[in-house]
PDB file of C-alpha atoms and ligand atoms in Angstrom:
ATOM      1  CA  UNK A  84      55.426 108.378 132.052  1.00  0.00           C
ATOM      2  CA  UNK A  85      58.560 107.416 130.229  1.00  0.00           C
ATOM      3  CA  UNK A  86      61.916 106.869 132.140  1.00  0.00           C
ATOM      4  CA  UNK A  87      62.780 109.816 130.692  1.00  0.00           C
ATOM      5  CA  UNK A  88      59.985 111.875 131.030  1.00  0.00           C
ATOM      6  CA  UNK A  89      60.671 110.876 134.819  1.00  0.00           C
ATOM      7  CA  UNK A  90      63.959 112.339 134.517  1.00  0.00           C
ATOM      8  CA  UNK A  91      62.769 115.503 133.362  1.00  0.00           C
ATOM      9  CA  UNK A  92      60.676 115.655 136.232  1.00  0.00           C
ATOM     10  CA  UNK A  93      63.011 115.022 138.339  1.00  0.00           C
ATOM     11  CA  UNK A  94      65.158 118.056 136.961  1.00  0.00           C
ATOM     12  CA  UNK A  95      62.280 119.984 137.454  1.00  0.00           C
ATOM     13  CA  UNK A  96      61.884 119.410 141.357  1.00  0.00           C
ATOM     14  CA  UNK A  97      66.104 119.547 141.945  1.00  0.00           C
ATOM     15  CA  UNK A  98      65.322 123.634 140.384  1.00  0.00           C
ATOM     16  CA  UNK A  99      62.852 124.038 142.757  1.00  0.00           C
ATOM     17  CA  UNK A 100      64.752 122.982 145.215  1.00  0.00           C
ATOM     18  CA  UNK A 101      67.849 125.006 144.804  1.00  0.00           C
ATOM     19  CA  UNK A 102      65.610 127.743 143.427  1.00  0.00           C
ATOM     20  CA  UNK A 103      67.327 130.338 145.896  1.00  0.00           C
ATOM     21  CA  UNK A 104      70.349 129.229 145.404  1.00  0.00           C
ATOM     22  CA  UNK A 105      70.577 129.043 141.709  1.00  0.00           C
ATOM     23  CA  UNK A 106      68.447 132.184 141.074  1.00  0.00           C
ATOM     24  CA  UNK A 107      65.670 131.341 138.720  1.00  0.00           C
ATOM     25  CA  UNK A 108      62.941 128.734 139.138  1.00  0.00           C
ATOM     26  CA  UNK A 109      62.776 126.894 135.574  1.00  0.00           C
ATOM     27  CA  UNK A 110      65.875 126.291 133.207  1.00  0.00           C
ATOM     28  CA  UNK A 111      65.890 127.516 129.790  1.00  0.00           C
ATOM     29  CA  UNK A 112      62.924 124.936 127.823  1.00  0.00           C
ATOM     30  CA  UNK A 113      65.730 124.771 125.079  1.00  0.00           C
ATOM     31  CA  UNK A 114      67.787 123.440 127.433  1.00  0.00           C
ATOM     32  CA  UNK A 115      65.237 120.650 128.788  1.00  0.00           C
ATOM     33  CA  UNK A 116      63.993 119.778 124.922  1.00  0.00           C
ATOM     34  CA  UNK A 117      67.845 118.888 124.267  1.00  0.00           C
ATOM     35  CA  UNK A 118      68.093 116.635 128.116  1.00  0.00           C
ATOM     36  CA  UNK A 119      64.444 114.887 126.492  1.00  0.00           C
ATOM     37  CA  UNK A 120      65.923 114.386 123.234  1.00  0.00           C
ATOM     38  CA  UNK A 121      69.590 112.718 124.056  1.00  0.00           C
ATOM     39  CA  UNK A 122      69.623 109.163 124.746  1.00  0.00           C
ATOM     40  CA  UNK A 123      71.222 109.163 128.221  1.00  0.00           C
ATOM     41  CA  UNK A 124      71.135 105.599 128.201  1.00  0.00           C
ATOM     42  CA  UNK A 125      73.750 105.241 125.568  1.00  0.00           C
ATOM     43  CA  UNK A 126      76.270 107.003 127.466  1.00  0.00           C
ATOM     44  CA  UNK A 127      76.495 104.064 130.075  1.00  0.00           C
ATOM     45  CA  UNK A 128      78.139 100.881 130.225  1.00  0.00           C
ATOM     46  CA  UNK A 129      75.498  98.051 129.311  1.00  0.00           C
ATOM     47  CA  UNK A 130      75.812  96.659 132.356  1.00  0.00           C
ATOM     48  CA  UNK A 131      74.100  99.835 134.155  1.00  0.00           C
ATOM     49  CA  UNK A 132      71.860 101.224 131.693  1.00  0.00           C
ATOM     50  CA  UNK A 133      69.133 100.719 134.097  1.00  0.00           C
ATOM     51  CA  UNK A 134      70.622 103.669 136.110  1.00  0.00           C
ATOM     52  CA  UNK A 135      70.439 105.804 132.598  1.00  0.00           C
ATOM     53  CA  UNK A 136      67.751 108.091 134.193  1.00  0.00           C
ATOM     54  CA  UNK A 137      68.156 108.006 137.982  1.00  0.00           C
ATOM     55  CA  UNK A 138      68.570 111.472 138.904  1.00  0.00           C
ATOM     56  CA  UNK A 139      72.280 111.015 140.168  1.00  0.00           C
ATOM     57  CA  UNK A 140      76.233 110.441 139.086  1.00  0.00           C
ATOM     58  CA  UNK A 141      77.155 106.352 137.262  1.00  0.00           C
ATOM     59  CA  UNK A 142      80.319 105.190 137.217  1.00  0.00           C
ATOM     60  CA  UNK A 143      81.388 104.722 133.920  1.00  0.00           C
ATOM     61  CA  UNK A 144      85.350 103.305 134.109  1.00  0.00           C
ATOM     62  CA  UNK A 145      88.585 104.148 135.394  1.00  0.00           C
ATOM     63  CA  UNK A 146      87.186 105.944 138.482  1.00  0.00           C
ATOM     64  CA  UNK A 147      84.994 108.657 136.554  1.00  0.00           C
ATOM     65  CA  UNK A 148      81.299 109.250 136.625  1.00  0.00           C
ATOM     66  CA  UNK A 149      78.591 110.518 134.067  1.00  0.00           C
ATOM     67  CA  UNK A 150      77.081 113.441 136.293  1.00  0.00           C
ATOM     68  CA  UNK A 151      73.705 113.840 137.549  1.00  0.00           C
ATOM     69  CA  UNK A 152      71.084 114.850 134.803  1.00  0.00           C
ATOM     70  CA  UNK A 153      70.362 117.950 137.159  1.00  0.00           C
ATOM     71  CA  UNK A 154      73.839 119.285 137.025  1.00  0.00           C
ATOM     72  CA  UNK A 155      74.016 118.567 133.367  1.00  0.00           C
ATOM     73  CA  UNK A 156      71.241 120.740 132.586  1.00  0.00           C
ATOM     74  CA  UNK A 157      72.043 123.021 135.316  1.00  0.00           C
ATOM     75  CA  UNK A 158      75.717 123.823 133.721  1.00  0.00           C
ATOM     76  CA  UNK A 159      74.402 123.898 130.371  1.00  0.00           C
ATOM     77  CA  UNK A 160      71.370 126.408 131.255  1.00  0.00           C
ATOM     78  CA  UNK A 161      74.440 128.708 132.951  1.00  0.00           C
ATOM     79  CA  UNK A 162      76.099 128.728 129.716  1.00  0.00           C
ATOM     80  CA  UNK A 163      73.097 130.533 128.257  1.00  0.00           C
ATOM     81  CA  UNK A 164      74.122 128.641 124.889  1.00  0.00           C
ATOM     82  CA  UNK A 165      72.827 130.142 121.666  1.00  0.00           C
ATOM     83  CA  UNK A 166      72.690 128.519 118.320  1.00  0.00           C
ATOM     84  CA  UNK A 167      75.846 130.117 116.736  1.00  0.00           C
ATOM     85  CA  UNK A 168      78.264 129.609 119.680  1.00  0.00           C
ATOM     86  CA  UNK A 169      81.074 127.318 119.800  1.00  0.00           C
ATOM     87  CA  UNK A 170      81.810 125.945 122.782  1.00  0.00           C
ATOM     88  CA  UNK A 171      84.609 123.981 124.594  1.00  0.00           C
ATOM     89  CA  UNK A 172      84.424 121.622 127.452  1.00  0.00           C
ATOM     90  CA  UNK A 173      87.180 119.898 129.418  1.00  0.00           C
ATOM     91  CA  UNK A 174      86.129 116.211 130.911  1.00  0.00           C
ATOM     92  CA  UNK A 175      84.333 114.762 128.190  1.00  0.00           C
ATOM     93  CA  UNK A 176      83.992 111.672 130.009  1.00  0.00           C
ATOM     94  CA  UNK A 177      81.132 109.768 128.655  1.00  0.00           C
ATOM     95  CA  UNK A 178      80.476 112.245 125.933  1.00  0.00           C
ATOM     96  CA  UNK A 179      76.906 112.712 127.568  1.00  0.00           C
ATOM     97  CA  UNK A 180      77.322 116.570 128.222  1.00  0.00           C
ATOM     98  CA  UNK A 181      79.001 117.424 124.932  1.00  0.00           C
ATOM     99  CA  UNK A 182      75.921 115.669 123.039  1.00  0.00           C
ATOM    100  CA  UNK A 183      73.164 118.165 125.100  1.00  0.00           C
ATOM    101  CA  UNK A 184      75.811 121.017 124.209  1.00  0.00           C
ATOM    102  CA  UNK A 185      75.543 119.654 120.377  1.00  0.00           C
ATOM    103  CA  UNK A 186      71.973 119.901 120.276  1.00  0.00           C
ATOM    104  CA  UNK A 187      71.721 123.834 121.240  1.00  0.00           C
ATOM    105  CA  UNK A 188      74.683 125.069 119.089  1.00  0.00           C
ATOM    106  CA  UNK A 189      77.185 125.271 116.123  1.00  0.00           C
ATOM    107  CA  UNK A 190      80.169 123.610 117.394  1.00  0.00           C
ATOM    108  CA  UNK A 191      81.353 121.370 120.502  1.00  0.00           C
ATOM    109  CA  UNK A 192      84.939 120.983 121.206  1.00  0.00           C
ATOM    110  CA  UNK A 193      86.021 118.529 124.118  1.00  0.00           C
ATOM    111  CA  UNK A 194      88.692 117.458 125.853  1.00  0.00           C
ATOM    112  CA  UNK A 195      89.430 114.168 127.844  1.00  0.00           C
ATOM    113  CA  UNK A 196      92.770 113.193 129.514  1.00  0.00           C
ATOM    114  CA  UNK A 197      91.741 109.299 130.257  1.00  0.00           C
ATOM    115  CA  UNK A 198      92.814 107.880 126.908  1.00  0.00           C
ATOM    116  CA  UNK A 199      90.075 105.043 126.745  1.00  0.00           C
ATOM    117  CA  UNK A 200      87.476 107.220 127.771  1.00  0.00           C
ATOM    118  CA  UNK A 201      88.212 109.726 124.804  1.00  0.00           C
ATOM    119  CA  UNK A 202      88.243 106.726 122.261  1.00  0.00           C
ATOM    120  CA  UNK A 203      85.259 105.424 123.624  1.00  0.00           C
ATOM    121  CA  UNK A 204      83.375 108.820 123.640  1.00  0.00           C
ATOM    122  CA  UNK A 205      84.781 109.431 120.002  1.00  0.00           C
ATOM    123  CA  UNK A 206      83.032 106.025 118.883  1.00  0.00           C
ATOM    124  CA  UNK A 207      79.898 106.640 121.091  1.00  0.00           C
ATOM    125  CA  UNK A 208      79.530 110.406 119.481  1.00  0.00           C
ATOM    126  CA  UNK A 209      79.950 109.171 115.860  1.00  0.00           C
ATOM    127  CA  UNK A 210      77.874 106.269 116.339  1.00  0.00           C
ATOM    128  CA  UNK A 211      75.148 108.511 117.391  1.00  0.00           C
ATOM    129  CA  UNK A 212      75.535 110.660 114.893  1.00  0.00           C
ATOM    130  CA  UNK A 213      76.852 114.060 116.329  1.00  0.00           C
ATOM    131  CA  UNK A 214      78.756 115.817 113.242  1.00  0.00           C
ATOM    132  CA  UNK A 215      79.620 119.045 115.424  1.00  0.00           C
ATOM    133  CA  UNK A 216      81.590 117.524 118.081  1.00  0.00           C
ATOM    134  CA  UNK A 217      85.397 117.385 118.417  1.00  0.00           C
ATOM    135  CA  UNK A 218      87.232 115.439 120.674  1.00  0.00           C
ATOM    136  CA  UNK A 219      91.174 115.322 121.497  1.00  0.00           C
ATOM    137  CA  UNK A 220      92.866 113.539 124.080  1.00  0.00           C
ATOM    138  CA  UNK A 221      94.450 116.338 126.295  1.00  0.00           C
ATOM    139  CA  UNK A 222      95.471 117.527 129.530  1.00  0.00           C
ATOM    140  CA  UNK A 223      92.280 120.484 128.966  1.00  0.00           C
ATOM    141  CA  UNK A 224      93.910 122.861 132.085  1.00  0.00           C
ATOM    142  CA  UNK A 225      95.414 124.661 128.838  1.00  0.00           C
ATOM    143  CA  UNK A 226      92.227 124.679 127.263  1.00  0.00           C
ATOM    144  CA  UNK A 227      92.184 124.399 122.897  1.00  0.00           C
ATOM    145  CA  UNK A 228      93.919 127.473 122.046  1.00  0.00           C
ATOM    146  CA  UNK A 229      93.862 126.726 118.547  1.00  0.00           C
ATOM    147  CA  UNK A 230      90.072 127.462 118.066  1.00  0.00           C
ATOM    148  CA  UNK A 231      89.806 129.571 120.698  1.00  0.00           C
ATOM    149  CA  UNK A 232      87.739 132.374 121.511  1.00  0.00           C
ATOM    150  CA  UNK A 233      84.757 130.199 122.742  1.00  0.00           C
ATOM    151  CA  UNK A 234      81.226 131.396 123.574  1.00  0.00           C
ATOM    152  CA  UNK A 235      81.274 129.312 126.759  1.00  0.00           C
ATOM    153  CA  UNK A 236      83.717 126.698 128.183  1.00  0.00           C
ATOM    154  CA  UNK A 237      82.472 124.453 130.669  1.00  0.00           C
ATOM    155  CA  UNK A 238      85.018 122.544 133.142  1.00  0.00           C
ATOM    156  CA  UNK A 239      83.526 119.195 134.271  1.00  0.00           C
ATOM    157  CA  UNK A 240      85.896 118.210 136.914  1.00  0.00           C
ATOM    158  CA  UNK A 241      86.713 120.068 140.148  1.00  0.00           C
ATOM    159  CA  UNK A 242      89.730 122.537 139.757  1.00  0.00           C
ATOM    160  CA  UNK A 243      91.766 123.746 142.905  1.00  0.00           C
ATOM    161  CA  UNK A 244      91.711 127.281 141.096  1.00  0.00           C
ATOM    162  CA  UNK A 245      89.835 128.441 137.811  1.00  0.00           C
ATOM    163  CA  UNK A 246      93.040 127.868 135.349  1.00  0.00           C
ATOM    164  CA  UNK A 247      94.022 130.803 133.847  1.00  0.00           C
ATOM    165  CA  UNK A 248      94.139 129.668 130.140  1.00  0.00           C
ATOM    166  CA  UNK A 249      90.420 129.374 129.944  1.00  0.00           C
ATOM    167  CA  UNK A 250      89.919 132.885 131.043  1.00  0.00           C
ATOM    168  CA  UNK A 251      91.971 133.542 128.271  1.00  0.00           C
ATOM    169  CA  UNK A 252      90.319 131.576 125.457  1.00  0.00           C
ATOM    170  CA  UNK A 253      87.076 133.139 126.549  1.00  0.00           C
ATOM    171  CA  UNK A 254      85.385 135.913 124.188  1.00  0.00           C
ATOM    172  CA  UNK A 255      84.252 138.861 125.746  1.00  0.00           C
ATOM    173  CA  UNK A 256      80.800 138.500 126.688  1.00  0.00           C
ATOM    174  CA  UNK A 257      81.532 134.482 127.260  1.00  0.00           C
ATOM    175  CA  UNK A 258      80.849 132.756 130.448  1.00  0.00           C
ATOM    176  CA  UNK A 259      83.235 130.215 132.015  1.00  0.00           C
ATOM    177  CA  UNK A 260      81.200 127.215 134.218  1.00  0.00           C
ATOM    178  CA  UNK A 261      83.735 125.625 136.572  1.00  0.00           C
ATOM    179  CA  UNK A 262      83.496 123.820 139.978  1.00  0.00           C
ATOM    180  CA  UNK A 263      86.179 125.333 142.082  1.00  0.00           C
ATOM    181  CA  UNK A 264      87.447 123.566 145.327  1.00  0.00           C
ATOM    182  CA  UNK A 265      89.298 120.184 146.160  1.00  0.00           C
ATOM    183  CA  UNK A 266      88.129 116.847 145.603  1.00  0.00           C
ATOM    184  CA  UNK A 267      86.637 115.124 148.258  1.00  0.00           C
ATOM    185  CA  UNK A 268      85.052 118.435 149.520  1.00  0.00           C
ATOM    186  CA  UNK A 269      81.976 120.613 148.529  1.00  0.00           C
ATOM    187  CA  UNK A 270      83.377 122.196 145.659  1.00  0.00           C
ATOM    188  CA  UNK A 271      81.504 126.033 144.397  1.00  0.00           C
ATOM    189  CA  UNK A 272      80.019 125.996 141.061  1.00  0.00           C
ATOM    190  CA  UNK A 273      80.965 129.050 139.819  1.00  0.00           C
ATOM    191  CA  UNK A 274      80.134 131.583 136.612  1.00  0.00           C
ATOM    192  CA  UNK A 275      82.999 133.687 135.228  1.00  0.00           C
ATOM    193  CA  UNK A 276      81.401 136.116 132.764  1.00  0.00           C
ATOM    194  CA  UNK A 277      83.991 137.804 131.198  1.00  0.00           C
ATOM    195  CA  UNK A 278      82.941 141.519 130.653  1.00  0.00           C
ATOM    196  CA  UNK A 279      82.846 143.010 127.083  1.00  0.00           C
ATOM    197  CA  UNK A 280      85.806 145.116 128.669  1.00  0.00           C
ATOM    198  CA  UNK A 281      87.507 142.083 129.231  1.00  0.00           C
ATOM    199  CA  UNK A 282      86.852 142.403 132.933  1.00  0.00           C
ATOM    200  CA  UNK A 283      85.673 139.429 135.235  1.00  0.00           C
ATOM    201  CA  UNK A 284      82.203 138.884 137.466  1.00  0.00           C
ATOM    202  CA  UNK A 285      82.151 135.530 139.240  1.00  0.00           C
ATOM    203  CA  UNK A 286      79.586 134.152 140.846  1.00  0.00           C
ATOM    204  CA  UNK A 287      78.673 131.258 143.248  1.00  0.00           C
ATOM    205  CA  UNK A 288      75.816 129.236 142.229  1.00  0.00           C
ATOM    206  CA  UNK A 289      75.883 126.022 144.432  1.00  0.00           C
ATOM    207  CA  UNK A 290      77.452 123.376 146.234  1.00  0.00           C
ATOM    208  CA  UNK A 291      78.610 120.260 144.282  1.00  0.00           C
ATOM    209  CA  UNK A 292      80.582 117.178 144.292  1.00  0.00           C
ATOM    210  CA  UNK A 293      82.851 116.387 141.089  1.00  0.00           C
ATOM    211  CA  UNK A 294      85.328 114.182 140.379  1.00  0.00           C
ATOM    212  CA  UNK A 295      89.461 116.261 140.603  1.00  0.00           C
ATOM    213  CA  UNK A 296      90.698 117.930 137.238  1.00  0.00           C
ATOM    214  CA  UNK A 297      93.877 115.729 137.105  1.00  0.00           C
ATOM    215  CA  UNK A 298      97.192 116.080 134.883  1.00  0.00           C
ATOM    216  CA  UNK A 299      99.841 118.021 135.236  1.00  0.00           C
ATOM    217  CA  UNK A 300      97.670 121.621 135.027  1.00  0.00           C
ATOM    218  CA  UNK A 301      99.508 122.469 132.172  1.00  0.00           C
ATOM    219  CA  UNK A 302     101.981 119.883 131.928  1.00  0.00           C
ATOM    220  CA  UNK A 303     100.247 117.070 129.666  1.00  0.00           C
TER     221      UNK A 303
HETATM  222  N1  LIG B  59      81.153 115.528 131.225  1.00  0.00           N
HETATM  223  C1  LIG B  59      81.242 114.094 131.459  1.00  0.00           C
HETATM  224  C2  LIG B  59      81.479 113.715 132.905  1.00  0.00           C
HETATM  225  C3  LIG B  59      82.735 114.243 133.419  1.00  0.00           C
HETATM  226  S1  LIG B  59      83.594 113.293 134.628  1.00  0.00           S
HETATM  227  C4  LIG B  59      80.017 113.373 130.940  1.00  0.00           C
HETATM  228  O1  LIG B  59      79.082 114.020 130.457  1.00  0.00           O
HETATM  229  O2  LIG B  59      80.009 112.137 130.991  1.00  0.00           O
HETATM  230  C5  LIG B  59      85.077 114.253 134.522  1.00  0.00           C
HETATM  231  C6  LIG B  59      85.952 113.879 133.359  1.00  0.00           C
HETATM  232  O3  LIG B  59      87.020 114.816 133.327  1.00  0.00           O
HETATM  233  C7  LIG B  59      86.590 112.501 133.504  1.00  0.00           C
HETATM  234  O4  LIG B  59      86.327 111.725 132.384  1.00  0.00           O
HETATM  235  C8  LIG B  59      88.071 112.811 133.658  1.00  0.00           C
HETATM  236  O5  LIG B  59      88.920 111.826 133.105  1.00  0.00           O
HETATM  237  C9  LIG B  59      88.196 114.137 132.913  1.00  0.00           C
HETATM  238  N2  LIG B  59      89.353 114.941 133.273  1.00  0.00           N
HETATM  239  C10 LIG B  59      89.919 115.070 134.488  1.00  0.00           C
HETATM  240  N3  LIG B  59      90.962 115.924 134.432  1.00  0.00           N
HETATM  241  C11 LIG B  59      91.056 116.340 133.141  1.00  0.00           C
HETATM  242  C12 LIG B  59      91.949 117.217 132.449  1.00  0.00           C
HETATM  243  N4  LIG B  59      92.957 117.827 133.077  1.00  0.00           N
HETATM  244  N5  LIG B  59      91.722 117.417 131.122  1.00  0.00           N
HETATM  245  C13 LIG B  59      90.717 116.783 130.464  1.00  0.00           C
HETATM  246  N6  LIG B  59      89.853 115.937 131.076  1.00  0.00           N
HETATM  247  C14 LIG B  59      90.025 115.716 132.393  1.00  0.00           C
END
């Protein structure tokens, strides 16, 4: 078994796991064919690429982590992605989430406030190939209202509260994946579907552990 293939396994047992929790008992196979076919490993600082497949959060630079495979594919299965959408994450961090995003649909927009960590990702993504992602260096609690409505956003840092400009750069019939709650405490993971009505249904889907949505929430 590859180091990958391991990591896929490992997916595999976390959903069983949380099965009650998250509601199903196998992610979407699209979803796991995209986590087998982007090299993780990439994503990390040389120095830890032996980590690239451990079923947990790496560090990767100025106090921010590359999450856990499981929550990666977790998030991206709640998006229910489909090949036309655009979507828009905030915390592109390593770029490692916006690459599985790239491989399931049209276009990947992604925001990082640590200006090092955007350039880096930038290089990394081009380097690797991905023509439908774009990056910009931004405070993303006002989301990217200029190519807004999105199929799905997806938050990768812990907000305090969902912020309200996503909810607003949301189609209707989008879905919103956010960990709500304070840093250094068991934060929600949470769906927003927004209702073809334009109404809201949230739901809790499990306890995690993210780094804090920082910036000004708003301010930039
Ligand atoms: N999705 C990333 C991991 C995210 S770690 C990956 O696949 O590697 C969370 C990231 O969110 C960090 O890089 C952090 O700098 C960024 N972040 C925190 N607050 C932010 C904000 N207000 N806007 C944009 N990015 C933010």
């Amino acid at each position: 078994m590859t180091q990958r293939q391991a990591m896929l396994r490992d997916i595999e047992i976390e959903v069983e796991l949380t099965r009650h929790s998250i509601g199903k008992d196998a992610l979407d196979p699209r979803v796991m064919a995209a986590m087998a076919k982007v090299p993780r490993e990439r994503f990390l600082p040389d120095s830890l690429r032996h980590l690239a497949f451990r079923d947990g959060p790496v560090p990767i630079g100025h106090g921010q982590t590359i999450s856990q495979p499981y929550i990666v594919a977790l998030m991206t299965d709640l998006l229910a992605p489909e090949p036309g959408d655009t979507i828009l994450e905030i915390g592109t961090g390593s770029g490692y989430q916006a690459a599985v995003l790239a491989e399931l649909v049209q276009r990947v927009y992604t925001t990082e406030i640590v200006e090092p960590l955007a350039t880096e990702a930038a290089e990394r993504l081009s380097r690797l190939g991905y023509r439908n992602i774009e990056l910009r260096r931004c405070d993303g609690y006002g989301g990217w209202p200029e190519h807004a409505p999105y199929d799905g956003i997806v938050v990768t840092a812990a907000a305090p509260h969902i912020p309200q400009p996503l909810i607003e750069q949301l189609k209707p019939g989008g879905r919103l994946v956010i960990p709500v709650g304070l840093p250094g405490e068991i934060q929600e993971l949470e769906v927003v579907e927004k209702t073809k009505d334009g109404g809201l249904h949230t739901r809790q889907v499990l306890g995690v552990a993210f780094v804090p949505l920082t910036g000004g929430h708003g301010a930039d």
